[in-house]
Amino acid sequence: RPQRRDDDFDFAAYQREVGTETASNQKVLFYAMAFYTVSIPVYLFHTVRDLPVFSHAPLYAITTSIAVAALAYGYENIQSKRFARLIRTRGDNISAKGADSKQNAANYVKNKRAALAELTQRETTAFSIFFNNAIFFGVIVLLAFVFLRTYHPYVGYFVSTTTAAGVA
């Protein structure tokens, strides 16, 4: 492993320092987006498959909570993997070319890398939500309306929603 210079930015330390606030904000975002995403099949099954909402509320509540937890975990998993991969490749491309002097060069590079880490975190969060939602909706449409169309709607809803959330 190469020796670290004093002006190198430690991304792991930055994530530990900022990580608690960012992680809690991201978890709220992930669970809110997962709830919104998992609520859409409720509407689909109510309108397309004529599955009443109020008479099957316990089924909807149980299935939705399982799927929300699985989808939020998927968001977090994809986001953290993409962030680690991108930050490694992008972190080496920052130089002190725009700095005024040698003293400002270290601060300039640290600020640039901190801004890069924040930007990369936002990008990977948006990508993970988009990627997992695309997989979720694709799997749910295939399972619910192609493979499980002959089953009773509540069986189709439970199996397709939980499977789609688990796959995503």
PDB file of C-alpha atoms in Angstrom:
ATOM      1  CA  ARG A   1       0.000   0.000   0.000  1.00  0.00           C
ATOM      2  CA  PRO A   2       1.459   3.386  -0.941  1.00  0.00           C
ATOM      3  CA  GLN A   3       2.418   5.830   1.774  1.00  0.00           C
ATOM      4  CA  ARG A   4      -0.075   8.575   2.528  1.00  0.00           C
ATOM      5  CA  ARG A   5       0.910  12.188   2.280  1.00  0.00           C
ATOM      6  CA  ASP A   6      -0.331  14.772   4.745  1.00  0.00           C
ATOM      7  CA  ASP A   7      -2.494  16.466   2.140  1.00  0.00           C
ATOM      8  CA  ASP A   8      -4.291  13.225   1.181  1.00  0.00           C
ATOM      9  CA  PHE A   9      -7.946  13.261   2.058  1.00  0.00           C
ATOM     10  CA  ASP A  10      -9.148  10.316   4.100  1.00  0.00           C
ATOM     11  CA  PHE A  11     -12.558   9.386   2.687  1.00  0.00           C
ATOM     12  CA  ALA A  12     -13.170   6.755   5.349  1.00  0.00           C
ATOM     13  CA  ALA A  13     -12.600   9.330   8.082  1.00  0.00           C
ATOM     14  CA  TYR A  14     -14.833  11.786   6.259  1.00  0.00           C
ATOM     15  CA  GLN A  15     -17.615   9.211   6.028  1.00  0.00           C
ATOM     16  CA  ARG A  16     -17.248   8.358   9.725  1.00  0.00           C
ATOM     17  CA  GLU A  17     -17.356  12.054  10.619  1.00  0.00           C
ATOM     18  CA  VAL A  18     -20.329  12.938   8.435  1.00  0.00           C
ATOM     19  CA  GLY A  19     -21.743   9.426   8.353  1.00  0.00           C
ATOM     20  CA  THR A  20     -24.166   9.586  11.280  1.00  0.00           C
ATOM     21  CA  GLU A  21     -26.123  12.569  10.000  1.00  0.00           C
ATOM     22  CA  THR A  22     -25.949  11.442   6.394  1.00  0.00           C
ATOM     23  CA  ALA A  23     -26.909   7.870   7.216  1.00  0.00           C
ATOM     24  CA  SER A  24     -29.964   8.911   9.217  1.00  0.00           C
ATOM     25  CA  ASN A  25     -31.075  11.335   6.503  1.00  0.00           C
ATOM     26  CA  GLN A  26     -30.534   8.687   3.863  1.00  0.00           C
ATOM     27  CA  LYS A  27     -32.420   6.058   5.827  1.00  0.00           C
ATOM     28  CA  VAL A  28     -35.392   8.385   6.108  1.00  0.00           C
ATOM     29  CA  LEU A  29     -35.186   9.052   2.372  1.00  0.00           C
ATOM     30  CA  PHE A  30     -34.811   5.347   1.579  1.00  0.00           C
ATOM     31  CA  TYR A  31     -37.776   4.305   3.733  1.00  0.00           C
ATOM     32  CA  ALA A  32     -39.968   7.137   2.408  1.00  0.00           C
ATOM     33  CA  MET A  33     -39.149   6.275  -1.207  1.00  0.00           C
ATOM     34  CA  ALA A  34     -39.640   2.565  -0.530  1.00  0.00           C
ATOM     35  CA  PHE A  35     -43.040   3.220   1.046  1.00  0.00           C
ATOM     36  CA  TYR A  36     -44.097   5.357  -1.889  1.00  0.00           C
ATOM     37  CA  THR A  37     -42.839   2.778  -4.387  1.00  0.00           C
ATOM     38  CA  VAL A  38     -44.462  -0.179  -2.634  1.00  0.00           C
ATOM     39  CA  SER A  39     -47.774   1.694  -2.357  1.00  0.00           C
ATOM     40  CA  ILE A  40     -48.146   1.833  -6.140  1.00  0.00           C
ATOM     41  CA  PRO A  41     -48.904  -1.925  -6.479  1.00  0.00           C
ATOM     42  CA  VAL A  42     -51.751  -1.450  -3.980  1.00  0.00           C
ATOM     43  CA  TYR A  43     -53.377   0.893  -6.475  1.00  0.00           C
ATOM     44  CA  LEU A  44     -52.621  -1.465  -9.377  1.00  0.00           C
ATOM     45  CA  PHE A  45     -54.154  -4.466  -7.671  1.00  0.00           C
ATOM     46  CA  HIS A  46     -57.156  -2.425  -6.574  1.00  0.00           C
ATOM     47  CA  THR A  47     -57.887  -1.121 -10.063  1.00  0.00           C
ATOM     48  CA  VAL A  48     -56.654  -3.874 -12.384  1.00  0.00           C
ATOM     49  CA  ARG A  49     -57.294  -7.036 -10.358  1.00  0.00           C
ATOM     50  CA  ASP A  50     -60.297  -5.682  -8.351  1.00  0.00           C
ATOM     51  CA  LEU A  51     -58.757  -6.413  -4.955  1.00  0.00           C
ATOM     52  CA  PRO A  52     -60.615  -4.231  -2.412  1.00  0.00           C
ATOM     53  CA  VAL A  53     -58.412  -2.070  -0.224  1.00  0.00           C
ATOM     54  CA  PHE A  54     -60.357  -1.904   3.028  1.00  0.00           C
ATOM     55  CA  SER A  55     -61.416  -5.535   3.263  1.00  0.00           C
ATOM     56  CA  HIS A  56     -57.831  -6.690   2.664  1.00  0.00           C
ATOM     57  CA  ALA A  57     -56.098  -3.982   4.727  1.00  0.00           C
ATOM     58  CA  PRO A  58     -54.143  -6.448   6.933  1.00  0.00           C
ATOM     59  CA  LEU A  59     -52.737  -8.131   3.811  1.00  0.00           C
ATOM     60  CA  TYR A  60     -51.720  -4.776   2.394  1.00  0.00           C
ATOM     61  CA  ALA A  61     -50.169  -3.638   5.689  1.00  0.00           C
ATOM     62  CA  ILE A  62     -48.122  -6.796   6.238  1.00  0.00           C
ATOM     63  CA  THR A  63     -46.969  -7.065   2.649  1.00  0.00           C
ATOM     64  CA  THR A  64     -46.167  -3.364   2.415  1.00  0.00           C
ATOM     65  CA  SER A  65     -44.083  -3.373   5.594  1.00  0.00           C
ATOM     66  CA  ILE A  66     -42.093  -6.431   4.482  1.00  0.00           C
ATOM     67  CA  ALA A  67     -41.516  -4.968   1.032  1.00  0.00           C
ATOM     68  CA  VAL A  68     -40.591  -1.515   2.385  1.00  0.00           C
ATOM     69  CA  ALA A  69     -37.917  -3.007   4.630  1.00  0.00           C
ATOM     70  CA  ALA A  70     -36.496  -5.150   1.813  1.00  0.00           C
ATOM     71  CA  LEU A  71     -36.527  -2.334  -0.745  1.00  0.00           C
ATOM     72  CA  ALA A  72     -34.932   0.180   1.647  1.00  0.00           C
ATOM     73  CA  TYR A  73     -32.199  -2.364   2.403  1.00  0.00           C
ATOM     74  CA  GLY A  74     -31.658  -2.774  -1.338  1.00  0.00           C
ATOM     75  CA  TYR A  75     -31.384   1.003  -1.790  1.00  0.00           C
ATOM     76  CA  GLU A  76     -28.775   1.209   0.945  1.00  0.00           C
ATOM     77  CA  ASN A  77     -26.828  -1.780  -0.345  1.00  0.00           C
ATOM     78  CA  ILE A  78     -26.572  -0.518  -3.934  1.00  0.00           C
ATOM     79  CA  GLN A  79     -25.789   3.030  -2.786  1.00  0.00           C
ATOM     80  CA  SER A  80     -22.919   2.002  -0.510  1.00  0.00           C
ATOM     81  CA  LYS A  81     -21.346  -0.292  -3.119  1.00  0.00           C
ATOM     82  CA  ARG A  82     -21.552   2.333  -5.872  1.00  0.00           C
ATOM     83  CA  PHE A  83     -20.245   5.050  -3.571  1.00  0.00           C
ATOM     84  CA  ALA A  84     -17.194   3.014  -2.604  1.00  0.00           C
ATOM     85  CA  ARG A  85     -16.447   2.190  -6.232  1.00  0.00           C
ATOM     86  CA  LEU A  86     -16.903   5.730  -7.554  1.00  0.00           C
ATOM     87  CA  ILE A  87     -15.048   7.507  -4.754  1.00  0.00           C
ATOM     88  CA  ARG A  88     -11.988   5.322  -5.331  1.00  0.00           C
ATOM     89  CA  THR A  89     -11.869   6.157  -9.020  1.00  0.00           C
ATOM     90  CA  ARG A  90     -12.743   9.843  -8.691  1.00  0.00           C
ATOM     91  CA  GLY A  91     -10.617  10.616  -5.651  1.00  0.00           C
ATOM     92  CA  ASP A  92      -7.314  10.253  -7.460  1.00  0.00           C
ATOM     93  CA  ASN A  93      -8.225  12.776 -10.148  1.00  0.00           C
ATOM     94  CA  ILE A  94      -8.111  15.869  -7.936  1.00  0.00           C
ATOM     95  CA  SER A  95      -5.027  18.051  -8.080  1.00  0.00           C
ATOM     96  CA  ALA A  96      -4.007  21.373  -6.551  1.00  0.00           C
ATOM     97  CA  LYS A  97      -3.852  23.225  -9.888  1.00  0.00           C
ATOM     98  CA  GLY A  98      -6.366  25.909  -8.890  1.00  0.00           C
ATOM     99  CA  ALA A  99      -4.729  26.762  -5.555  1.00  0.00           C
ATOM    100  CA  ASP A 100      -3.004  30.123  -4.974  1.00  0.00           C
ATOM    101  CA  SER A 101      -0.040  28.941  -2.935  1.00  0.00           C
ATOM    102  CA  LYS A 102       1.409  25.805  -1.431  1.00  0.00           C
ATOM    103  CA  GLN A 103      -0.278  26.513   1.905  1.00  0.00           C
ATOM    104  CA  ASN A 104      -3.657  26.841   0.275  1.00  0.00           C
ATOM    105  CA  ALA A 105      -3.043  23.798  -1.916  1.00  0.00           C
ATOM    106  CA  ALA A 106      -3.635  21.309   0.907  1.00  0.00           C
ATOM    107  CA  ASN A 107      -6.853  23.011   1.980  1.00  0.00           C
ATOM    108  CA  TYR A 108      -7.941  23.365  -1.630  1.00  0.00           C
ATOM    109  CA  VAL A 109      -7.497  19.637  -2.281  1.00  0.00           C
ATOM    110  CA  LYS A 110      -9.244  18.687   0.970  1.00  0.00           C
ATOM    111  CA  ASN A 111     -12.200  20.941   0.190  1.00  0.00           C
ATOM    112  CA  LYS A 112     -12.413  19.619  -3.354  1.00  0.00           C
ATOM    113  CA  ARG A 113     -12.367  16.028  -2.153  1.00  0.00           C
ATOM    114  CA  ALA A 114     -15.003  16.721   0.505  1.00  0.00           C
ATOM    115  CA  ALA A 115     -17.221  18.328  -2.129  1.00  0.00           C
ATOM    116  CA  LEU A 116     -16.569  15.384  -4.426  1.00  0.00           C
ATOM    117  CA  ALA A 117     -17.549  12.925  -1.690  1.00  0.00           C
ATOM    118  CA  GLU A 118     -20.789  14.796  -1.044  1.00  0.00           C
ATOM    119  CA  LEU A 119     -21.629  14.967  -4.748  1.00  0.00           C
ATOM    120  CA  THR A 120     -20.830  11.304  -5.249  1.00  0.00           C
ATOM    121  CA  GLN A 121     -23.033  10.402  -2.307  1.00  0.00           C
ATOM    122  CA  ARG A 122     -25.978  12.274  -3.828  1.00  0.00           C
ATOM    123  CA  GLU A 123     -25.382  10.719  -7.240  1.00  0.00           C
ATOM    124  CA  THR A 124     -25.193   7.183  -5.908  1.00  0.00           C
ATOM    125  CA  THR A 125     -28.300   7.703  -3.783  1.00  0.00           C
ATOM    126  CA  ALA A 126     -30.300   8.825  -6.814  1.00  0.00           C
ATOM    127  CA  PHE A 127     -28.917   5.955  -8.897  1.00  0.00           C
ATOM    128  CA  SER A 128     -29.746   3.327  -6.279  1.00  0.00           C
ATOM    129  CA  ILE A 129     -33.335   4.555  -5.988  1.00  0.00           C
ATOM    130  CA  PHE A 130     -33.775   4.592  -9.767  1.00  0.00           C
ATOM    131  CA  PHE A 131     -32.084   1.214 -10.285  1.00  0.00           C
ATOM    132  CA  ASN A 132     -33.987  -0.611  -7.546  1.00  0.00           C
ATOM    133  CA  ASN A 133     -37.331   0.937  -8.537  1.00  0.00           C
ATOM    134  CA  ALA A 134     -36.829  -0.165 -12.140  1.00  0.00           C
ATOM    135  CA  ILE A 135     -36.104  -3.721 -11.040  1.00  0.00           C
ATOM    136  CA  PHE A 136     -38.996  -3.673  -8.549  1.00  0.00           C
ATOM    137  CA  PHE A 137     -41.571  -2.504 -11.086  1.00  0.00           C
ATOM    138  CA  GLY A 138     -40.300  -4.827 -13.798  1.00  0.00           C
ATOM    139  CA  VAL A 139     -40.455  -7.883 -11.559  1.00  0.00           C
ATOM    140  CA  ILE A 140     -43.840  -6.945 -10.106  1.00  0.00           C
ATOM    141  CA  VAL A 141     -45.416  -6.493 -13.529  1.00  0.00           C
ATOM    142  CA  LEU A 142     -43.992  -9.778 -14.795  1.00  0.00           C
ATOM    143  CA  LEU A 143     -44.983 -11.756 -11.721  1.00  0.00           C
ATOM    144  CA  ALA A 144     -48.372 -10.215 -10.996  1.00  0.00           C
ATOM    145  CA  PHE A 145     -49.767  -9.778 -14.476  1.00  0.00           C
ATOM    146  CA  VAL A 146     -48.018 -12.527 -16.445  1.00  0.00           C
ATOM    147  CA  PHE A 147     -46.981 -15.464 -14.274  1.00  0.00           C
ATOM    148  CA  LEU A 148     -49.480 -15.184 -11.400  1.00  0.00           C
ATOM    149  CA  ARG A 149     -52.524 -13.881 -13.273  1.00  0.00           C
ATOM    150  CA  THR A 150     -54.467 -17.122 -12.773  1.00  0.00           C
ATOM    151  CA  TYR A 151     -53.996 -17.074  -8.990  1.00  0.00           C
ATOM    152  CA  HIS A 152     -56.285 -15.256  -6.594  1.00  0.00           C
ATOM    153  CA  PRO A 153     -55.378 -11.537  -6.496  1.00  0.00           C
ATOM    154  CA  TYR A 154     -54.268 -11.518  -2.847  1.00  0.00           C
ATOM    155  CA  VAL A 155     -51.883 -14.426  -3.454  1.00  0.00           C
ATOM    156  CA  GLY A 156     -50.563 -12.647  -6.532  1.00  0.00           C
ATOM    157  CA  TYR A 157     -50.166  -9.394  -4.603  1.00  0.00           C
ATOM    158  CA  PHE A 158     -48.306 -10.940  -1.681  1.00  0.00           C
ATOM    159  CA  VAL A 159     -46.005 -13.137  -3.760  1.00  0.00           C
ATOM    160  CA  SER A 160     -45.229 -10.574  -6.463  1.00  0.00           C
ATOM    161  CA  THR A 161     -44.669  -7.630  -4.096  1.00  0.00           C
ATOM    162  CA  THR A 162     -42.457  -9.433  -1.595  1.00  0.00           C
ATOM    163  CA  THR A 163     -40.504 -11.227  -4.327  1.00  0.00           C
ATOM    164  CA  ALA A 164     -39.990  -8.021  -6.303  1.00  0.00           C
ATOM    165  CA  ALA A 165     -38.792  -6.184  -3.200  1.00  0.00           C
ATOM    166  CA  GLY A 166     -36.451  -9.035  -2.326  1.00  0.00           C
ATOM    167  CA  VAL A 167     -34.979  -9.152  -5.815  1.00  0.00           C
ATOM    168  CA  ALA A 168     -34.531  -5.384  -6.002  1.00  0.00           C
TER     169      ALA A 168
END
